[in-house]
Coordinates of C-alpha atoms in Angstrom, one line a residue:
Chain D
M1 CA 0.0 0.0 0.0
S2 CA 1.2 3.5 -0.7
A3 CA 2.6 5.3 2.3
D4 CA 1.7 8.8 1.1
G5 CA -1.5 9.0 3.0
A6 CA -3.7 8.9 0.0
A7 CA -4.6 5.2 0.5
F8 CA -5.0 5.1 4.2
I9 CA -7.5 2.4 4.8
S10 CA -6.3 -1.1 4.5
C11 CA -8.0 -3.8 2.6
C12 CA -11.6 -4.7 3.6
C13 CA -12.0 -1.2 5.2
I14 CA -13.9 0.6 2.5
I15 CA -14.3 4.4 2.9
C16 CA -17.2 5.5 0.7
S17 CA -19.0 8.6 -0.3
N18 CA -21.3 10.8 1.7
P19 CA -23.1 12.7 -1.0
S20 CA -24.4 15.3 1.4
A21 CA -20.8 16.2 2.4
G22 CA -20.0 16.9 -1.2
Y23 CA -17.0 14.6 -1.8
I24 CA -16.5 11.3 -3.5
L25 CA -14.4 8.5 -2.1
R26 CA -15.5 5.6 -4.2
A27 CA -12.4 5.2 -6.4
V28 CA -11.4 1.7 -5.5
V29 CA -8.0 0.6 -6.7
R30 CA -5.9 -2.5 -6.0
D31 CA -2.5 -2.3 -4.4
F32 CA 0.3 -4.7 -5.4
E33 CA -1.1 -7.4 -3.1
G34 CA -4.4 -7.4 -4.9
A35 CA -6.4 -6.2 -1.9
A36 CA -9.3 -3.8 -2.3
V37 CA -8.4 -0.4 -1.0
T38 CA -10.1 2.9 -1.4
M39 CA -8.4 6.1 -2.5
A40 CA -9.3 9.2 -0.5
D41 CA -9.6 12.6 -2.2
D42 CA -8.1 15.8 -0.8
K43 CA -11.2 16.8 1.0
W44 CA -11.4 13.6 3.0
T45 CA -7.6 13.8 3.7
E46 CA -8.2 17.3 5.0
S47 CA -11.1 16.3 7.2
V48 CA -9.0 13.5 8.9
R49 CA -6.1 16.0 9.3
S50 CA -8.4 18.6 10.9
V51 CA -10.2 16.3 13.3
K52 CA -9.7 17.3 16.9
G53 CA -11.9 14.8 18.7
V54 CA -13.6 11.5 18.5
I55 CA -16.9 10.3 20.0
L56 CA -17.3 6.6 20.4
D57 CA -20.5 4.7 20.8
M58 CA -20.0 1.9 23.3
C59 CA -22.2 -1.2 23.0
G60 CA -21.3 -2.9 19.6
V61 CA -18.2 -0.8 19.2
L62 CA -16.2 -1.4 22.4
Y63 CA -18.0 -4.6 23.5
D64 CA -20.9 -7.0 22.7
S65 CA -23.3 -7.1 25.7
G66 CA -24.7 -10.2 27.1
E67 CA -24.8 -12.5 30.1
G68 CA -22.1 -11.6 32.7
G69 CA -21.8 -8.0 31.3
G70 CA -20.5 -8.9 27.8
V71 CA -17.2 -9.3 26.1
P72 CA -14.8 -6.7 24.5
I73 CA -14.7 -6.6 20.7
E74 CA -11.2 -7.7 19.5
G75 CA -8.8 -4.8 19.3
S76 CA -11.1 -2.3 21.0
V77 CA -9.3 -2.1 24.4
E78 CA -6.1 -1.3 22.6
A79 CA -7.8 1.1 20.2
V80 CA -9.2 3.2 23.1
K81 CA -5.7 3.3 24.6
R82 CA -4.2 4.5 21.3
L83 CA -6.8 7.3 21.0
K84 CA -6.1 8.4 24.6
A85 CA -2.4 8.5 23.9
S86 CA -3.0 10.6 20.8
D87 CA -3.6 14.4 20.6
L88 CA -7.3 13.8 20.0
Q89 CA -10.0 14.5 22.6
L90 CA -12.1 11.4 23.4
R91 CA -15.7 11.1 24.7
F92 CA -18.1 8.2 24.9
C93 CA -21.8 8.7 23.9
T94 CA -24.1 5.9 24.7
N95 CA -27.8 5.2 24.9
E96 CA -27.1 2.6 27.6
T97 CA -29.8 2.8 30.2
Q98 CA -29.4 -0.6 32.0
A99 CA -27.2 0.8 34.7
T100 CA -26.1 3.9 36.5
R101 CA -23.2 5.7 34.8
E102 CA -20.9 4.6 37.7
K103 CA -21.7 0.9 37.4
F104 CA -21.6 0.9 33.7
V105 CA -18.1 2.5 33.6
A106 CA -17.0 0.0 36.3
K107 CA -18.1 -2.9 34.1
L108 CA -16.1 -1.5 31.2
C109 CA -13.0 -1.1 33.3
R110 CA -13.3 -4.7 34.4
M111 CA -13.2 -5.6 30.7
G112 CA -9.9 -3.7 30.4
F113 CA -11.0 -0.3 29.1
E114 CA -9.5 2.8 30.5
I115 CA -12.5 5.1 30.8
N116 CA -13.5 7.7 33.4
V117 CA -17.1 8.4 34.4
S118 CA -16.8 12.1 33.4
E119 CA -16.0 11.0 29.8
V120 CA -19.3 9.0 29.4
F121 CA -22.6 10.6 28.3
P122 CA -25.7 8.4 28.8
P123 CA -29.3 9.6 28.6
A124 CA -30.4 9.1 32.2
P125 CA -28.6 12.1 33.7
A126 CA -29.8 14.2 30.7
V127 CA -33.4 13.3 31.2
V128 CA -33.2 13.9 35.0
S129 CA -32.0 17.4 34.1
V130 CA -34.9 18.0 31.8
L131 CA -37.4 16.7 34.4
K132 CA -36.1 19.1 36.9
Q133 CA -36.2 22.0 34.5
R134 CA -39.8 21.4 33.6
N135 CA -41.0 20.3 37.1
L136 CA -42.1 16.9 35.8
R137 CA -42.7 13.9 38.0
P138 CA -42.0 10.7 36.0
H139 CA -43.5 7.2 36.0
L140 CA -40.5 5.1 35.2
L141 CA -40.5 2.1 32.8
V142 CA -36.8 1.4 33.0
H143 CA -34.3 -1.3 34.0
D144 CA -34.1 -1.8 37.7
D145 CA -30.4 -1.0 37.7
V146 CA -30.8 2.5 36.3
V147 CA -33.5 3.5 38.9
P148 CA -30.8 5.0 41.3
E149 CA -30.1 7.7 38.6
F150 CA -33.6 9.1 39.5
D151 CA -33.2 9.0 43.3
G152 CA -33.4 12.8 43.6
V153 CA -36.6 13.1 41.4
D154 CA -40.1 13.4 42.8
K155 CA -42.0 10.4 41.4
S156 CA -45.3 10.9 43.2
N157 CA -48.5 11.5 41.3
P158 CA -46.7 11.2 37.9
N159 CA -47.4 13.6 35.1
C160 CA -45.1 12.0 32.5
V161 CA -43.6 8.7 31.5
V162 CA -39.9 7.9 31.0
I163 CA -38.9 4.8 29.2
G164 CA -35.4 3.3 28.8
D165 CA -34.1 -0.1 27.7
A166 CA -36.1 -1.9 30.4
A167 CA -35.4 -5.4 28.8
D168 CA -37.4 -8.0 30.9
N169 CA -39.3 -5.1 32.6
F170 CA -41.1 -4.6 29.3
S171 CA -43.8 -7.0 30.4
Y172 CA -47.4 -6.6 29.4
E173 CA -48.3 -5.5 32.9
N174 CA -45.6 -2.8 33.0
M175 CA -46.5 -1.6 29.6
N176 CA -50.2 -1.3 30.6
A177 CA -49.2 0.7 33.8
A178 CA -47.2 3.2 31.7
F179 CA -50.0 3.4 29.1
R180 CA -52.6 4.1 31.8
V181 CA -50.5 7.0 33.2
L182 CA -50.2 8.5 29.7
I183 CA -53.8 8.1 28.6
G184 CA -54.9 9.6 31.9
L185 CA -53.0 12.9 31.2
E186 CA -54.7 15.7 29.4
K187 CA -51.5 16.1 27.3
P188 CA -49.5 12.9 27.5
V189 CA -45.7 13.5 27.9
L190 CA -43.4 10.6 27.0
F191 CA -39.6 10.7 27.2
S192 CA -37.7 7.9 25.5
M193 CA -34.0 7.4 26.4
G194 CA -33.0 6.6 22.8
R195 CA -35.0 5.3 19.9
G196 CA -32.9 2.3 18.9
R197 CA -34.6 -0.7 17.2
Y198 CA -32.5 -3.5 18.5
Y199 CA -29.0 -4.3 19.7
K200 CA -26.8 -7.4 19.7
E201 CA -26.1 -9.4 22.8
T202 CA -23.8 -12.4 22.9
D203 CA -26.9 -14.7 22.6
G204 CA -28.5 -12.7 19.7
L205 CA -30.3 -9.6 18.7
K206 CA -32.6 -8.0 21.3
L207 CA -35.3 -5.3 21.0
D208 CA -34.3 -1.8 22.1
V209 CA -36.3 1.0 23.7
G210 CA -37.4 2.6 20.4
V211 CA -39.6 -0.4 19.7
Y212 CA -41.6 0.2 22.9
M213 CA -41.5 4.0 22.4
K214 CA -43.3 3.4 19.1
A215 CA -45.8 1.1 20.8
L216 CA -46.7 3.7 23.4
E217 CA -46.7 6.5 20.8
Y218 CA -49.3 4.5 18.8
A219 CA -51.4 3.6 21.9
C220 CA -51.7 7.2 23.1
D221 CA -51.4 9.1 19.7
V222 CA -48.4 11.0 21.1
E223 CA -44.9 11.8 19.9
A224 CA -42.1 10.9 22.3
E225 CA -39.4 13.3 23.2
V226 CA -36.1 11.4 22.6
V227 CA -33.3 12.1 25.1
G228 CA -30.2 10.3 23.8
K229 CA -28.9 9.6 20.3
P230 CA -29.9 10.7 17.7
A231 CA -31.4 13.8 19.3
P232 CA -29.2 16.8 18.3
M233 CA -29.3 18.3 21.7
F234 CA -27.8 15.2 23.2
F235 CA -24.8 15.2 20.8
Q236 CA -24.4 19.0 21.4
T237 CA -24.0 18.4 25.1
V238 CA -21.0 16.2 24.3
L239 CA -19.5 18.7 21.8
N240 CA -19.9 21.5 24.4
D241 CA -18.0 19.4 26.9
M242 CA -15.2 18.9 24.4
G243 CA -15.2 22.6 23.5
L244 CA -15.1 21.6 19.8
Q245 CA -17.1 22.4 16.6
P246 CA -19.0 19.6 15.0
H247 CA -16.8 19.6 11.9
E248 CA -13.8 18.9 14.1
V249 CA -15.3 15.7 15.5
F250 CA -15.8 12.1 14.2
M251 CA -18.5 9.9 15.6
I252 CA -17.9 6.1 15.4
G253 CA -20.8 3.8 16.0
D254 CA -22.5 0.5 14.9
D255 CA -25.9 2.1 14.5
L256 CA -26.2 3.7 11.1
V257 CA -29.3 5.8 11.8
N258 CA -28.8 6.8 15.5
D259 CA -25.0 7.1 15.7
V260 CA -23.9 7.9 12.1
G261 CA -27.0 9.7 10.8
G262 CA -27.5 11.6 14.1
A263 CA -23.9 12.8 14.2
Q264 CA -24.1 13.9 10.5
Q265 CA -27.3 15.8 11.3
C266 CA -25.2 17.8 13.8
G267 CA -22.4 18.5 11.3
M268 CA -20.0 15.8 12.4
K269 CA -18.5 13.0 10.3
G270 CA -19.9 9.6 11.0
L271 CA -18.1 6.3 10.6
Q272 CA -19.9 2.9 10.9
V273 CA -18.1 -0.1 12.3
R274 CA -19.0 -3.6 10.9
T275 CA -19.5 -4.9 14.5
G276 CA -22.4 -5.0 16.9
K277 CA -25.7 -4.5 15.2
Y278 CA -24.2 -3.7 11.8
R279 CA -25.9 -5.5 8.9
P280 CA -24.6 -5.5 5.3
S281 CA -27.8 -3.9 4.1
D282 CA -26.8 -0.8 6.1
E283 CA -24.4 0.0 3.3
R284 CA -27.4 0.4 0.9
H285 CA -29.6 2.4 3.3
P286 CA -32.0 4.6 1.4
T287 CA -31.4 7.8 3.5
V288 CA -28.2 7.5 5.6
T289 CA -24.8 7.0 4.1
A290 CA -21.8 6.9 6.5
D291 CA -18.7 8.9 5.7
G292 CA -16.9 5.6 6.0
Y293 CA -17.5 1.9 6.8
V294 CA -14.8 0.1 8.7
D295 CA -14.4 -3.4 9.9
N296 CA -14.1 -2.5 13.6
L297 CA -12.9 0.2 16.0
A298 CA -9.3 -0.9 15.7
A299 CA -9.4 -0.4 11.9
A300 CA -11.1 3.0 12.3
V301 CA -8.4 4.1 14.8
D302 CA -5.7 2.7 12.5
A303 CA -7.1 4.8 9.7
I304 CA -7.4 8.0 11.6
L305 CA -4.1 7.8 13.5
K306 CA -2.0 6.5 10.5
H307 CA -3.2 9.4 8.5
R308 CA -2.4 11.9 11.2
C309 CA 1.1 10.5 11.9
P310 CA 2.4 9.3 8.5
Chain L
M1 CA -90.9 13.8 21.3
S2 CA -92.6 13.7 17.9
A3 CA -93.8 10.3 16.8
D4 CA -93.5 10.9 13.0
G5 CA -90.1 9.3 12.8
A6 CA -88.1 12.5 12.3
A7 CA -86.8 12.7 15.8
F8 CA -86.0 9.1 16.5
I9 CA -83.1 9.3 18.9
S10 CA -84.1 10.0 22.4
C11 CA -82.3 12.6 24.6
C12 CA -78.6 12.1 25.1
C13 CA -78.2 10.0 21.9
I14 CA -76.9 12.6 19.4
I15 CA -76.9 11.6 15.7
C16 CA -74.4 13.8 14.0
S17 CA -73.1 14.5 10.6
N18 CA -70.9 12.4 8.4
P19 CA -69.5 14.9 5.9
S20 CA -68.3 12.2 3.6
A21 CA -71.8 10.7 3.3
G22 CA -73.0 14.1 2.2
Y23 CA -75.8 14.8 4.7
I24 CA -76.1 16.9 7.8
L25 CA -77.8 15.8 10.9
R26 CA -76.7 18.4 13.4
A27 CA -79.9 20.5 13.8
V28 CA -80.4 20.1 17.5
V29 CA -83.8 21.1 18.9
R30 CA -85.5 20.7 22.2
D31 CA -88.6 18.7 22.7
F32 CA -91.4 19.7 25.1
E33 CA -89.5 18.1 28.0
G34 CA -86.4 20.2 27.4
A35 CA -84.2 17.2 26.5
A36 CA -81.7 17.5 23.7
V37 CA -82.8 15.6 20.6
T38 CA -81.5 15.6 17.1
M39 CA -83.6 15.9 14.1
A40 CA -82.8 13.6 11.2
D41 CA -83.2 14.7 7.7
D42 CA -84.9 12.7 4.9
K43 CA -81.7 11.0 3.7
W44 CA -81.0 9.6 7.2
T45 CA -84.6 8.5 7.6
E46 CA -84.3 6.8 4.3
S47 CA -81.1 5.0 5.3
V48 CA -82.6 3.6 8.5
R49 CA -85.7 2.4 6.5
S50 CA -83.6 0.7 3.9
V51 CA -81.3 -1.1 6.3
K52 CA -81.4 -4.8 5.9
G53 CA -78.7 -6.0 8.2
V54 CA -76.7 -5.0 11.3
I55 CA -73.2 -6.0 12.2
L56 CA -72.2 -5.8 15.9
D57 CA -68.8 -5.5 17.4
M58 CA -68.7 -7.6 20.6
C59 CA -66.3 -6.5 23.3
G60 CA -67.3 -3.0 24.5
V61 CA -70.7 -3.3 22.8
L62 CA -72.2 -6.5 24.2
Y63 CA -70.0 -6.9 27.3
D64 CA -67.0 -5.5 29.1
S65 CA -64.2 -8.1 29.3
G66 CA -62.3 -8.8 32.4
E67 CA -61.6 -11.4 35.1
G68 CA -64.0 -14.3 34.9
G69 CA -64.8 -13.5 31.2
G70 CA -66.4 -10.2 31.7
V71 CA -69.9 -8.8 32.3
P72 CA -72.8 -7.9 29.9
I73 CA -73.3 -4.2 29.3
E74 CA -76.8 -3.2 30.6
G75 CA -79.5 -3.7 28.0
S76 CA -77.3 -5.5 25.5
V77 CA -78.7 -9.1 26.0
E78 CA -82.2 -7.8 25.4
A79 CA -81.1 -5.6 22.5
V80 CA -79.6 -8.7 20.7
K81 CA -82.9 -10.5 21.3
R82 CA -84.9 -7.7 19.8
L83 CA -82.6 -7.6 16.7
K84 CA -83.0 -11.3 16.2
A85 CA -86.7 -11.0 16.5
S86 CA -86.8 -8.3 13.8
D87 CA -86.6 -8.6 10.1
L88 CA -82.9 -7.5 10.1
Q89 CA -80.0 -9.9 9.4
L90 CA -77.5 -9.9 12.3
R91 CA -73.9 -10.8 12.4
F92 CA -71.1 -10.3 14.9
C93 CA -67.7 -9.1 13.7
T94 CA -64.9 -9.1 16.3
N95 CA -61.2 -8.8 16.6
E96 CA -61.3 -11.1 19.6
T97 CA -58.3 -13.4 19.5
Q98 CA -58.1 -14.6 23.1
A99 CA -60.1 -17.8 22.5
T100 CA -61.3 -20.2 19.8
R101 CA -64.6 -19.1 18.2
E102 CA -66.4 -22.0 19.9
K103 CA -65.1 -21.1 23.4
F104 CA -65.7 -17.4 22.8
V105 CA -69.4 -17.9 21.8
A106 CA -69.9 -20.3 24.7
K107 CA -68.7 -17.5 27.1
L108 CA -71.2 -15.1 25.6
C109 CA -74.0 -17.6 25.8
R110 CA -73.2 -18.0 29.5
M111 CA -73.7 -14.3 29.9
G112 CA -77.2 -14.7 28.4
F113 CA -76.6 -13.8 24.8
E114 CA -78.3 -15.9 22.1
I115 CA -75.5 -16.2 19.5
N116 CA -74.5 -19.0 17.2
V117 CA -70.9 -19.8 16.2
S118 CA -71.8 -19.4 12.5
E119 CA -72.9 -15.8 13.1
V120 CA -69.5 -14.8 14.6
F121 CA -66.5 -13.6 12.5
P122 CA -63.1 -13.3 14.3
P123 CA -59.7 -13.0 12.7
A124 CA -58.1 -16.4 13.5
P125 CA -60.1 -18.5 11.0
A126 CA -59.5 -15.8 8.4
V127 CA -55.7 -15.7 8.9
V128 CA -55.6 -19.5 8.8
S129 CA -57.3 -19.4 5.4
V130 CA -54.7 -16.8 4.1
L131 CA -51.7 -18.9 5.5
K132 CA -53.0 -22.0 3.6
Q133 CA -53.6 -20.0 0.4
R134 CA -50.0 -18.7 0.5
N135 CA -48.2 -21.8 1.8
L136 CA -46.9 -19.8 4.9
R137 CA -45.7 -21.4 8.1
P138 CA -46.4 -19.1 11.0
H139 CA -44.5 -18.3 14.2
L140 CA -47.4 -17.5 16.6
L141 CA -47.3 -14.7 19.2
V142 CA -50.9 -15.2 20.4
H143 CA -53.0 -16.0 23.4
D144 CA -52.6 -19.6 24.6
D145 CA -56.4 -20.1 24.2
V146 CA -56.5 -19.3 20.5
V147 CA -53.7 -21.6 19.5
P148 CA -56.1 -24.5 18.8
E149 CA -57.5 -22.5 15.8
F150 CA -54.0 -23.1 14.2
D151 CA -54.0 -26.8 14.8
G152 CA -54.1 -27.8 11.2
V153 CA -51.3 -25.3 10.2
D154 CA -47.7 -26.3 9.6
K155 CA -45.6 -24.2 12.1
S156 CA -42.2 -25.8 11.4
N157 CA -39.4 -23.6 10.2
P158 CA -41.5 -20.5 10.2
N159 CA -41.5 -18.0 7.3
C160 CA -43.9 -15.5 8.8
V161 CA -45.2 -14.2 12.1
V162 CA -48.8 -14.0 13.3
I163 CA -49.7 -11.8 16.2
G164 CA -53.0 -11.5 18.1
D165 CA -54.0 -10.0 21.4
A166 CA -51.5 -12.1 23.3
A167 CA -52.0 -10.2 26.6
D168 CA -49.5 -11.5 29.2
N169 CA -47.8 -13.5 26.4
F170 CA -46.5 -10.1 25.2
S171 CA -43.4 -10.6 27.3
Y172 CA -40.0 -9.2 26.3
E173 CA -38.8 -12.8 25.7
N174 CA -41.7 -13.6 23.4
M175 CA -41.4 -10.3 21.5
N176 CA -37.7 -11.0 20.9
A177 CA -38.5 -14.5 19.6
A178 CA -41.0 -13.1 17.1
F179 CA -38.6 -10.3 16.2
R180 CA -35.8 -12.8 15.5
V181 CA -37.9 -14.8 13.1
L182 CA -38.9 -11.6 11.2
I183 CA -35.4 -10.1 11.0
G184 CA -34.0 -13.4 9.8
L185 CA -36.3 -13.5 6.8
E186 CA -35.2 -12.0 3.5
K187 CA -38.7 -10.3 3.2
P188 CA -40.3 -10.3 6.6
V189 CA -44.1 -11.1 6.6
L190 CA -46.1 -10.0 9.6
F191 CA -49.8 -10.7 10.1
S192 CA -51.7 -8.8 12.8
M193 CA -55.1 -9.9 13.9
G194 CA -56.5 -6.5 14.2
R195 CA -54.8 -3.2 14.8
G196 CA -56.6 -1.9 17.9
R197 CA -54.8 0.4 20.3
Y198 CA -56.5 -0.6 23.6
Y199 CA -59.7 -2.0 25.0
K200 CA -61.5 -1.8 28.3
E201 CA -61.6 -4.6 30.8
T202 CA -63.5 -4.5 34.1
D203 CA -60.2 -3.4 35.8
G204 CA -59.2 -0.8 33.3
L205 CA -57.9 -0.1 29.8
K206 CA -55.4 -2.6 28.3
L207 CA -53.1 -2.5 25.4
D208 CA -54.3 -4.2 22.2
V209 CA -52.5 -6.1 19.5
G210 CA -52.0 -3.0 17.3
V211 CA -49.5 -1.5 19.8
Y212 CA -47.3 -4.6 19.4
M213 CA -47.9 -4.7 15.7
K214 CA -46.4 -1.1 15.6
A215 CA -43.5 -2.2 17.8
L216 CA -42.5 -5.1 15.4
E217 CA -43.2 -2.9 12.3
Y218 CA -40.6 -0.4 13.6
A219 CA -38.1 -3.1 14.8
C220 CA -38.1 -4.7 11.3
D221 CA -39.0 -1.8 9.1
V222 CA -41.9 -3.8 7.7
E223 CA -45.6 -3.1 7.2
A224 CA -48.0 -5.6 8.8
E225 CA -50.8 -7.2 6.9
V226 CA -53.9 -6.7 9.1
V227 CA -56.5 -9.5 9.2
G228 CA -59.5 -8.3 11.1
K229 CA -61.2 -4.9 11.5
P230 CA -60.6 -2.4 9.9
A231 CA -59.3 -4.4 6.9
P232 CA -61.9 -4.0 4.1
M233 CA -61.5 -7.7 3.0
F234 CA -62.5 -8.7 6.5
F235 CA -65.8 -6.7 6.5
Q236 CA -66.5 -7.9 3.0
T237 CA -66.4 -11.6 4.2
V238 CA -69.2 -10.7 6.6
L239 CA -71.2 -8.8 3.9
N240 CA -70.8 -11.8 1.5
D241 CA -72.2 -14.1 4.2
M242 CA -75.2 -11.9 4.7
G243 CA -75.7 -11.5 0.9
L244 CA -76.1 -7.7 1.4
Q245 CA -74.7 -4.6 -0.2
P246 CA -72.7 -2.3 2.1
H247 CA -75.3 0.5 2.0
E248 CA -77.9 -1.9 3.4
V249 CA -75.9 -2.5 6.5
F250 CA -75.2 -0.7 9.8
M251 CA -72.0 -1.4 11.8
I252 CA -72.3 -0.7 15.5
G253 CA -69.0 -0.6 17.5
D254 CA -67.2 1.2 20.4
D255 CA -64.0 1.7 18.4
L256 CA -64.3 4.8 16.2
V257 CA -61.4 4.1 13.9
N258 CA -61.6 0.3 13.5
D259 CA -65.3 -0.4 13.7
V260 CA -66.9 2.9 12.5
G261 CA -64.2 4.2 10.2
G262 CA -63.5 0.7 8.8
A263 CA -67.2 0.1 8.0
Q264 CA -67.6 3.5 6.4
Q265 CA -64.6 2.8 4.2
C266 CA -66.5 -0.2 2.9
G267 CA -69.6 1.8 2.2
M268 CA -71.6 0.9 5.4
K269 CA -73.0 3.3 7.9
G270 CA -71.1 3.3 11.2
L271 CA -72.6 4.0 14.7
Q272 CA -70.4 4.4 17.8
V273 CA -71.7 3.4 21.2
R274 CA -70.6 5.4 24.2
T275 CA -69.6 2.2 26.0
G276 CA -66.4 0.1 26.1
K277 CA -63.4 2.0 24.9
Y278 CA -65.4 5.1 23.8
R279 CA -63.9 8.4 24.9
P280 CA -65.7 11.8 24.6
S281 CA -62.8 13.0 22.4
D282 CA -63.9 10.5 19.8
E283 CA -66.7 12.9 18.9
R284 CA -64.1 15.4 17.9
H285 CA -61.8 13.0 16.0
P286 CA -59.9 14.7 13.1
T287 CA -60.6 12.1 10.4
V288 CA -63.4 9.8 11.4
T289 CA -67.0 11.0 12.2
A290 CA -69.6 8.3 13.0
D291 CA -73.0 8.4 11.3
G292 CA -74.3 8.5 14.8
Y293 CA -73.2 8.4 18.4
V294 CA -75.5 6.5 20.8
D295 CA -75.3 5.8 24.5
N296 CA -75.2 2.1 24.2
L297 CA -76.4 -0.8 22.1
A298 CA -79.9 -0.8 23.6
A299 CA -80.3 2.9 22.5
A300 CA -79.0 2.1 19.0
V301 CA -81.5 -0.8 18.6
D302 CA -84.3 1.4 20.0
A303 CA -83.4 4.0 17.4
I304 CA -83.3 1.6 14.5
L305 CA -86.3 -0.5 15.4
K306 CA -88.5 2.4 16.5
H307 CA -88.0 4.0 13.2
R308 CA -88.8 0.9 11.2
C309 CA -91.9 0.1 13.2
P310 CA -93.4 3.5 14.1

């Protein structure tokens, strides 16, 4: 492969075009080993050189969740280390709502990741902030382990519903209880911590909170307020914490619509990894095209750092 | 009240306009007792005189469901008797999917209703017919008690999903199982036995199958095929059995969109009863306006029979 920085993604990591960003990266050539590589044009080269920060999705990028907390994705522990050792700012933006932020970070540290609580942005603290601002008292349909995030919130006589990835708590009984609160309100208010369709655990794909959000939206003829990716305000909170402009930041995730599409809506570049919930059909999605598709986080970090330090 | 047939709905049963049907029935006057009554114009009078058949929704019109099978709505047992004794044809069209047709009818007979199995049209036999026509093998997400309707259907190696009002079977585990079948198919096929939002049981409102249909539609980016009300083909099956044209038939239900709106889409008249899942806001619905709103089935039957036999 050439070392001049033009062909910076190794074979099987195809960087493709984002028509909305106005540059084309589809000129595929073959290097002397016959492997498929993709030539980047000057604009792309420039955007990698000017990047000042990276935001990583967590589940499906760092690890696959499942029984016992999950397992790291090969190369991801090392990839996070390399990003931390670089001159790039690093944050983690997750729709994880099955644990408090502290317990979630502790789990990742046990897997070998070097992550601080202050670097991680999940929806629960954000929704608590919104509830307090608007004097709302939630009925919670969430995972038991995230309930402590709402300890300081008045939950008596609820006037809104908050749902998260409640997993087994999404029983018919609990769904009816949330529905009855909503349908009893003059103007139902429903907060959804994310709007994902499904995610991958070690034992297979599982339904995510967005599916139950849609269910309650239909039941009550209401539109949920999404707190979490892909809500622009949620990404903006992370950008504010980094002190960076959107065009200076790459988002890397396994969810094409919520990670990549959401970040692009905010003006960031979005890369999709082919791990976690990635499916090959994502690369032919009718409305969202990633700025790049890479095999995994290690390959993405290779591509970015290699280009920055030729 | 005048006895000439013009004012045929007693106080508190307001017949209102259906703009799509082209006649106006909103001229409210007061009779000598001071009660609100609604004057019908000639076109409405004519449509009541020319009616040859009535289709009744069941839950929320005949009875309120709940523990122990539910309780009859006051006056409904007698109202069914009066319709049967009249010159009108009578059928029952239900989205009930919590029992086989035989067990369901037996329950209603125990409540005092005189109903034969052949007069009742639920979705399960209809969906079984579609599955056989199209050589489809279903994964079932339904109530345990309706499973015997699918006894003659090959359920091995499923290539579609059928959902009904599964109630407590709508667990997270069962939803994931149905989702995994769908997402594993090249072209997911989802049948929903009805698309209702919720219904009323004696202990409160409960989520109906439509809510879970929406959930799976969103999860798999698929549109469900609805078998049951308000699908036109489902109503047409009942009309065929009666040997009547749509304009000769009244549909009476508590569900504005699925009973009334569905029947109107087929060319029938639709009356909404103020029992079951009825809510006052139904009378201000943005897209569906019933041909009449009546307090209950007894009042509807009063109105129809009184006018036919002055």
